[in-house]
XYZ file of C-alpha atoms in Angstrom:
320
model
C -33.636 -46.357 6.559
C -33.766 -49.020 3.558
C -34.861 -51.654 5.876
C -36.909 -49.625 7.826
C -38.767 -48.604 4.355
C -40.111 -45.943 5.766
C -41.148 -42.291 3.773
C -41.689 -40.295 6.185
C -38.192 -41.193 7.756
C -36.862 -39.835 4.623
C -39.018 -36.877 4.403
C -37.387 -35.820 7.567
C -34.047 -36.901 6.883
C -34.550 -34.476 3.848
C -35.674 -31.483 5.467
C -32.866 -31.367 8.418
C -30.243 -31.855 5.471
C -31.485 -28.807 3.723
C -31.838 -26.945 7.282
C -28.253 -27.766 7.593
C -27.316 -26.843 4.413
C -28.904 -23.158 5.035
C -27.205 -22.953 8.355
C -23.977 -23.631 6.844
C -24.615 -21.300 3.739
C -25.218 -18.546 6.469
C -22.825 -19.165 8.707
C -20.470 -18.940 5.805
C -21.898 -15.753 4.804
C -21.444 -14.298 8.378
C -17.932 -15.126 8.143
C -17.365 -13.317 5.039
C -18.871 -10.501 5.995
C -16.862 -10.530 9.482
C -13.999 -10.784 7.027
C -14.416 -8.026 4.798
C -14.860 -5.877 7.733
C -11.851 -6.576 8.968
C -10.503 -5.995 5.726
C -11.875 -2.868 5.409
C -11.234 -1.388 8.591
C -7.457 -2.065 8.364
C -7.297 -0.679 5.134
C -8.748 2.626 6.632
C -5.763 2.003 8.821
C -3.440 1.810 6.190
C -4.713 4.818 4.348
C -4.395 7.331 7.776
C -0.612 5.936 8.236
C 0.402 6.874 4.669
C -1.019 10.526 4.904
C 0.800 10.988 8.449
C 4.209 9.689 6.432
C 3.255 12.067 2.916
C 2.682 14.593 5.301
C 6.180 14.110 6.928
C 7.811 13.546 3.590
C 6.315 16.671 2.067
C 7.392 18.623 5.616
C 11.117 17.420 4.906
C 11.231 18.359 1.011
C 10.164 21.535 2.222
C 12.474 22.295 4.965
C 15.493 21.007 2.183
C 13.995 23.630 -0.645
C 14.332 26.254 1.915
C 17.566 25.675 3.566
C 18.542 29.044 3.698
C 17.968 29.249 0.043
C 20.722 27.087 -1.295
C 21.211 29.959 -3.553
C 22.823 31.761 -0.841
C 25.387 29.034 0.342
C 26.278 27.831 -3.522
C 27.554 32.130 -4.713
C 30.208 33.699 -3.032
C 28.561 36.884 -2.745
C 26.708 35.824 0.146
C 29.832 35.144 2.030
C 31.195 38.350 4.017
C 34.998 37.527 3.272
C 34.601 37.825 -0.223
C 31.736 40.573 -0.020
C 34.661 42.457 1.906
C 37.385 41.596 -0.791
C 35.108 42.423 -3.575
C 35.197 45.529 -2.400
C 39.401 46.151 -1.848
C 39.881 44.430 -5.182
C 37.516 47.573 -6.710
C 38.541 50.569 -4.951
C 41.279 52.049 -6.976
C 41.637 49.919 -10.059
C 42.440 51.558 -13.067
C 39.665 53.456 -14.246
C 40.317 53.541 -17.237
C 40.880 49.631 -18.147
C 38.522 48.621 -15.331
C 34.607 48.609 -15.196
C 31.651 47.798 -13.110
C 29.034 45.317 -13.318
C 25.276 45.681 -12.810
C 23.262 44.635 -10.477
C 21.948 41.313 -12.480
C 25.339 40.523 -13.020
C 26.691 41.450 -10.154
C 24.703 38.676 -8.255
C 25.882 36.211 -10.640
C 28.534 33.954 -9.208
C 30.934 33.499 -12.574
C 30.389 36.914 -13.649
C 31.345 38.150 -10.059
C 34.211 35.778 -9.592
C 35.746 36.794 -12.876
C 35.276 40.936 -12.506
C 36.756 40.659 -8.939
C 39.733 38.887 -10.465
C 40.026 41.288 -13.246
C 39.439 44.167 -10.391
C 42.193 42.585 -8.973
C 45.430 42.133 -11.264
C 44.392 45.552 -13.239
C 44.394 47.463 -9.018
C 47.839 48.585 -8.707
C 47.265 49.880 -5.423
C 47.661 46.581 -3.970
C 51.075 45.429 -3.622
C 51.633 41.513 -4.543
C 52.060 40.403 -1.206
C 48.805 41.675 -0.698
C 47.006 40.484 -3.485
C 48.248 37.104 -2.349
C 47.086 37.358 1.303
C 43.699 38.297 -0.155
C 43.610 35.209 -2.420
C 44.260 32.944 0.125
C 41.372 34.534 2.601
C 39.279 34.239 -0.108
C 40.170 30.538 -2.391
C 38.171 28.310 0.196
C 34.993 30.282 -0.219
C 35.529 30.464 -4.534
C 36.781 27.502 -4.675
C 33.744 25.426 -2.383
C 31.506 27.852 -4.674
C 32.544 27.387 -7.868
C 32.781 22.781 -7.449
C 29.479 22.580 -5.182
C 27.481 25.516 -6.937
C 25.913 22.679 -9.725
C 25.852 20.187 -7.158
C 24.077 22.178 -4.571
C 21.553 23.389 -7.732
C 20.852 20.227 -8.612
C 19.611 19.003 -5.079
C 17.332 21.976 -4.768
C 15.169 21.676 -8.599
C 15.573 17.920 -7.904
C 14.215 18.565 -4.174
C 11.696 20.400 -5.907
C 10.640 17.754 -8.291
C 10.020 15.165 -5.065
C 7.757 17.608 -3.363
C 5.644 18.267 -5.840
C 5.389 14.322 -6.582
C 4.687 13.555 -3.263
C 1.883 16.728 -3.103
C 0.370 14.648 -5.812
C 0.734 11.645 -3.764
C -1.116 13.067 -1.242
C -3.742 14.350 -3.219
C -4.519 11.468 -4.693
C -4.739 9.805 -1.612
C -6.973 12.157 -0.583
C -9.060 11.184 -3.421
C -8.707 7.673 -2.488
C -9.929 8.037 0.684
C -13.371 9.663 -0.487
C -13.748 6.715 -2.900
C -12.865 4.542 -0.280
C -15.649 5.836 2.413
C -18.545 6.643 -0.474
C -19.854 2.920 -0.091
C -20.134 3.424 3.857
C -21.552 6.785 3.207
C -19.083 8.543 4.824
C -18.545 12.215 3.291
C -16.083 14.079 5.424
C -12.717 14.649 3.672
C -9.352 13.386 4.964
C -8.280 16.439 6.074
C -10.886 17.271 7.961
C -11.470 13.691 9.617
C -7.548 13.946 10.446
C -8.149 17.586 11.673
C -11.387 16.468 14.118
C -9.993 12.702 14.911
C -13.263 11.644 13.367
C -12.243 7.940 12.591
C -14.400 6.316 15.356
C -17.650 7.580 12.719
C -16.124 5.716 9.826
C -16.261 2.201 12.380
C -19.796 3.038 12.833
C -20.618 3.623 9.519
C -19.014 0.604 8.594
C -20.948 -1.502 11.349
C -24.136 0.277 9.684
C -22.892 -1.070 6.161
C -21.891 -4.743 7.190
C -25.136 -5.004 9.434
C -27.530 -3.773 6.491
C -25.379 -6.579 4.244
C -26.060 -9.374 6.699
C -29.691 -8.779 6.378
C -29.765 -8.303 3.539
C -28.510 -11.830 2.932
C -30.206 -13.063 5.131
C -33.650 -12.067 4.320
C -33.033 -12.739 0.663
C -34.971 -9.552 -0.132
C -32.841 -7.990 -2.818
C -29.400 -10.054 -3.748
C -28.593 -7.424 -6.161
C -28.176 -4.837 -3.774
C -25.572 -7.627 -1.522
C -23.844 -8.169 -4.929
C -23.298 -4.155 -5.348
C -22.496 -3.435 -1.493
C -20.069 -6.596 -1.822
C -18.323 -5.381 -5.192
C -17.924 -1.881 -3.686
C -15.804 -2.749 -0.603
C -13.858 -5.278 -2.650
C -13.193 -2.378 -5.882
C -11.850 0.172 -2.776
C -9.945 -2.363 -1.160
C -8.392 -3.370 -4.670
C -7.858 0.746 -5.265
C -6.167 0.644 -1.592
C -3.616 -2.083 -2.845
C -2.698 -0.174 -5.971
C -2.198 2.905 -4.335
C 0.033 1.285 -1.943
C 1.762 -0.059 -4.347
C 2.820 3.447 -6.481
C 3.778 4.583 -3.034
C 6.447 2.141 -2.314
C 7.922 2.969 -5.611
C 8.123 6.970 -4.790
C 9.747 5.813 -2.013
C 12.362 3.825 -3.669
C 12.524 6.601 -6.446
C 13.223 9.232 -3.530
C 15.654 7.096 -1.823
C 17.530 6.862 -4.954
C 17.556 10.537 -5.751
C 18.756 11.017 -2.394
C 21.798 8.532 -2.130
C 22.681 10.576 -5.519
C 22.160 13.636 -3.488
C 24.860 12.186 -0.598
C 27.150 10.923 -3.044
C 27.574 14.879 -4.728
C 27.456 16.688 -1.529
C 30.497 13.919 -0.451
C 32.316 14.978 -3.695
C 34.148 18.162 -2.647
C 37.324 17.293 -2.102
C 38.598 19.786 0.125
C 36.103 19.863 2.586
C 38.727 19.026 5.132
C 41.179 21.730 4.068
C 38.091 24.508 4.070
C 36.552 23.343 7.178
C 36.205 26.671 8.908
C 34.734 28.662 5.726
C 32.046 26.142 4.628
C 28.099 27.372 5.741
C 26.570 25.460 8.319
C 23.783 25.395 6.136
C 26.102 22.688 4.020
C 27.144 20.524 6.953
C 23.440 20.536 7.980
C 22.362 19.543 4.680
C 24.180 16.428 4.229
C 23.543 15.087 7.637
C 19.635 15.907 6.823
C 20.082 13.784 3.268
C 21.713 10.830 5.161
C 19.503 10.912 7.776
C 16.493 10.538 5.525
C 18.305 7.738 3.250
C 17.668 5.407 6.321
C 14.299 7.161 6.677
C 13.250 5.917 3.472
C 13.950 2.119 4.683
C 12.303 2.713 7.740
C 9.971 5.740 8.864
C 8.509 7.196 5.291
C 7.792 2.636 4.605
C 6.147 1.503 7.558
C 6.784 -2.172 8.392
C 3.042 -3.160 9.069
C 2.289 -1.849 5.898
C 4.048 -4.893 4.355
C 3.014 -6.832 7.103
C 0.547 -7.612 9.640
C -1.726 -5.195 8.366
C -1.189 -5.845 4.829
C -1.757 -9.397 5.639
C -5.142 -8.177 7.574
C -6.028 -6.294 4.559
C -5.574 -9.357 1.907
C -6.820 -12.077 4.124
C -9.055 -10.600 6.830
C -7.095 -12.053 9.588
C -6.808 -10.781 12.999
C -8.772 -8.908 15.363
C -11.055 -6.468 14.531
């Protein structure tokens, strides 16, 4: 061009390097916008895995609060052999040294262990070989009672305690998800889009969104309105990514109380010697609290959550 000298060649040269420019700036933009719908889509993803799993999770903390009240398996007056000696150790005690309880204390488990003792020694009705016969019928079910009742307490308040953090959980991610879907102008709730299988709407509203953003762009007609449609799917993605991260760590937090729950329900020591008098209820219990220990590392934490989508939801890559 110098030695051809010529202006117009460079007037031209000019032009198709700002045409190029433009072209590139747009094609750039297109990308980007591809990218946050991707983005956005898998977080929507993301957000309908981790209500099926709270969901789940809140299921299981219920079936373990209501385990045939664990009440009823930790006090030995639920347990007919020692309903049944209750009553021998009673009839014909002394009258006048012996006395009956009421019907709050009755229920109690120390109060009731103790009076049937007392109902015992002071009956001299029964002879001694007797009274031993009974004890022995009776020691598995006072003494799995009397080692496991705390134990058995503590997993049902501290079962308690879960559920109603992960009911928070999963109102709050409920509340996430309507922030999530206001930009798109999507207003049903989670529960009802779970309810109806309504997520094919929230892809079209988000093809109506990115679509309306690319021109937007594009036709340069208001820049402020692409800077405030671009800041709201980036602020609910960055709310997605928080959320997911105080999940995980109600996760770990469960798991823990639960391999606390296994190691106290492990504790009795006699469990082979009392085989045939310990509930069901128990046995079924700690199989349910070591099954969900390796639940927590696998079902209730998703592994596309930490990966491919998670990666899809940081970087955009993938298919749509």
């Amino acid at each position: 061009m110098n030695k051809q000298n010529k202006k117009e060649t460079y007037v031209q040269s000019f032009i198709g390097h700002i045409i190029l420019r433009d072209s590139i700036s747009q094609l750039l933009f297109l990308r980007t916008a591809e990218i946050d719908k991707v983005r956005y889509s898998k977080g929507i993803e993301i957000i309908k895995i981790l209500y099926e799993k709270s969901l789940a999770l809140d299921h299981h903390f219920t079936t373990v609060n209501t385990l045939n009240d664990m009440h009823k398996i930790s006090n030995p007056n639920n347990f007919k052999e020692f309903a049944i000696a209750k009553q021998q150790f009673e009839y014909g005690m002394n009258k006048r040294q012996g006395f009956n309880l009421g019907n709050i204390l009755g229920e109690n488990m120390y109060a009731s262990i103790i009076h049937s003792m007392i109902s015992l020694f002071s009956n001299s009705d029964i002879r001694k070989s007797d009274k031993t016969n009974m004890l022995q019928e009776i020691e598995c079910v006072m003494d799995f009672t009397l080692q496991m009742y705390n134990d058995l307490n503590t997993v049902y308040f501290e079962s308690v305690y879960l559920k109603k953090g992960n009911k928070d959980l999963i109102l709050d991610l409920e509340q996430l998800f309507t922030d999530y879907t206001n930009p798109i102008k999507y207003k049903t709730s989670l529960n009802e889009c779970r309810d109806s299988d309504d997520w094919l709407t929230i892809n079209l509203h988000l093809d109506n969104f990115i679509n309306r953003l690319k021109f937007l762009r594009s036709s340069e007609l208001s820049q402020l309105e692409v800077s405030n449609m671009q800041i709201d799917l980036d602020f609910s993605i960055d709310r997605l990514l928080h959320f997911i991260g105080t999940y995980n760590s109600f996760i770990n937090d469960s798991r823990k109380f639960y391999e606390k729950f296994a190691i106290m329900l492990d504790s009795y020591e006699n469990e082979d010697l009392c085989n045939e008098k310990i509930p069901q209820d128990f046995i079924t219990l700690k199989k349910s609290i070591n099954l969900t220990i390796e639940k927590f590392d696998h079902t209730y934490r998703p592994v596309e959550i930490t990966g491919s989508k998670m990666k899809q939801l940081l970087y955009g890559v993938g298919e749509y």
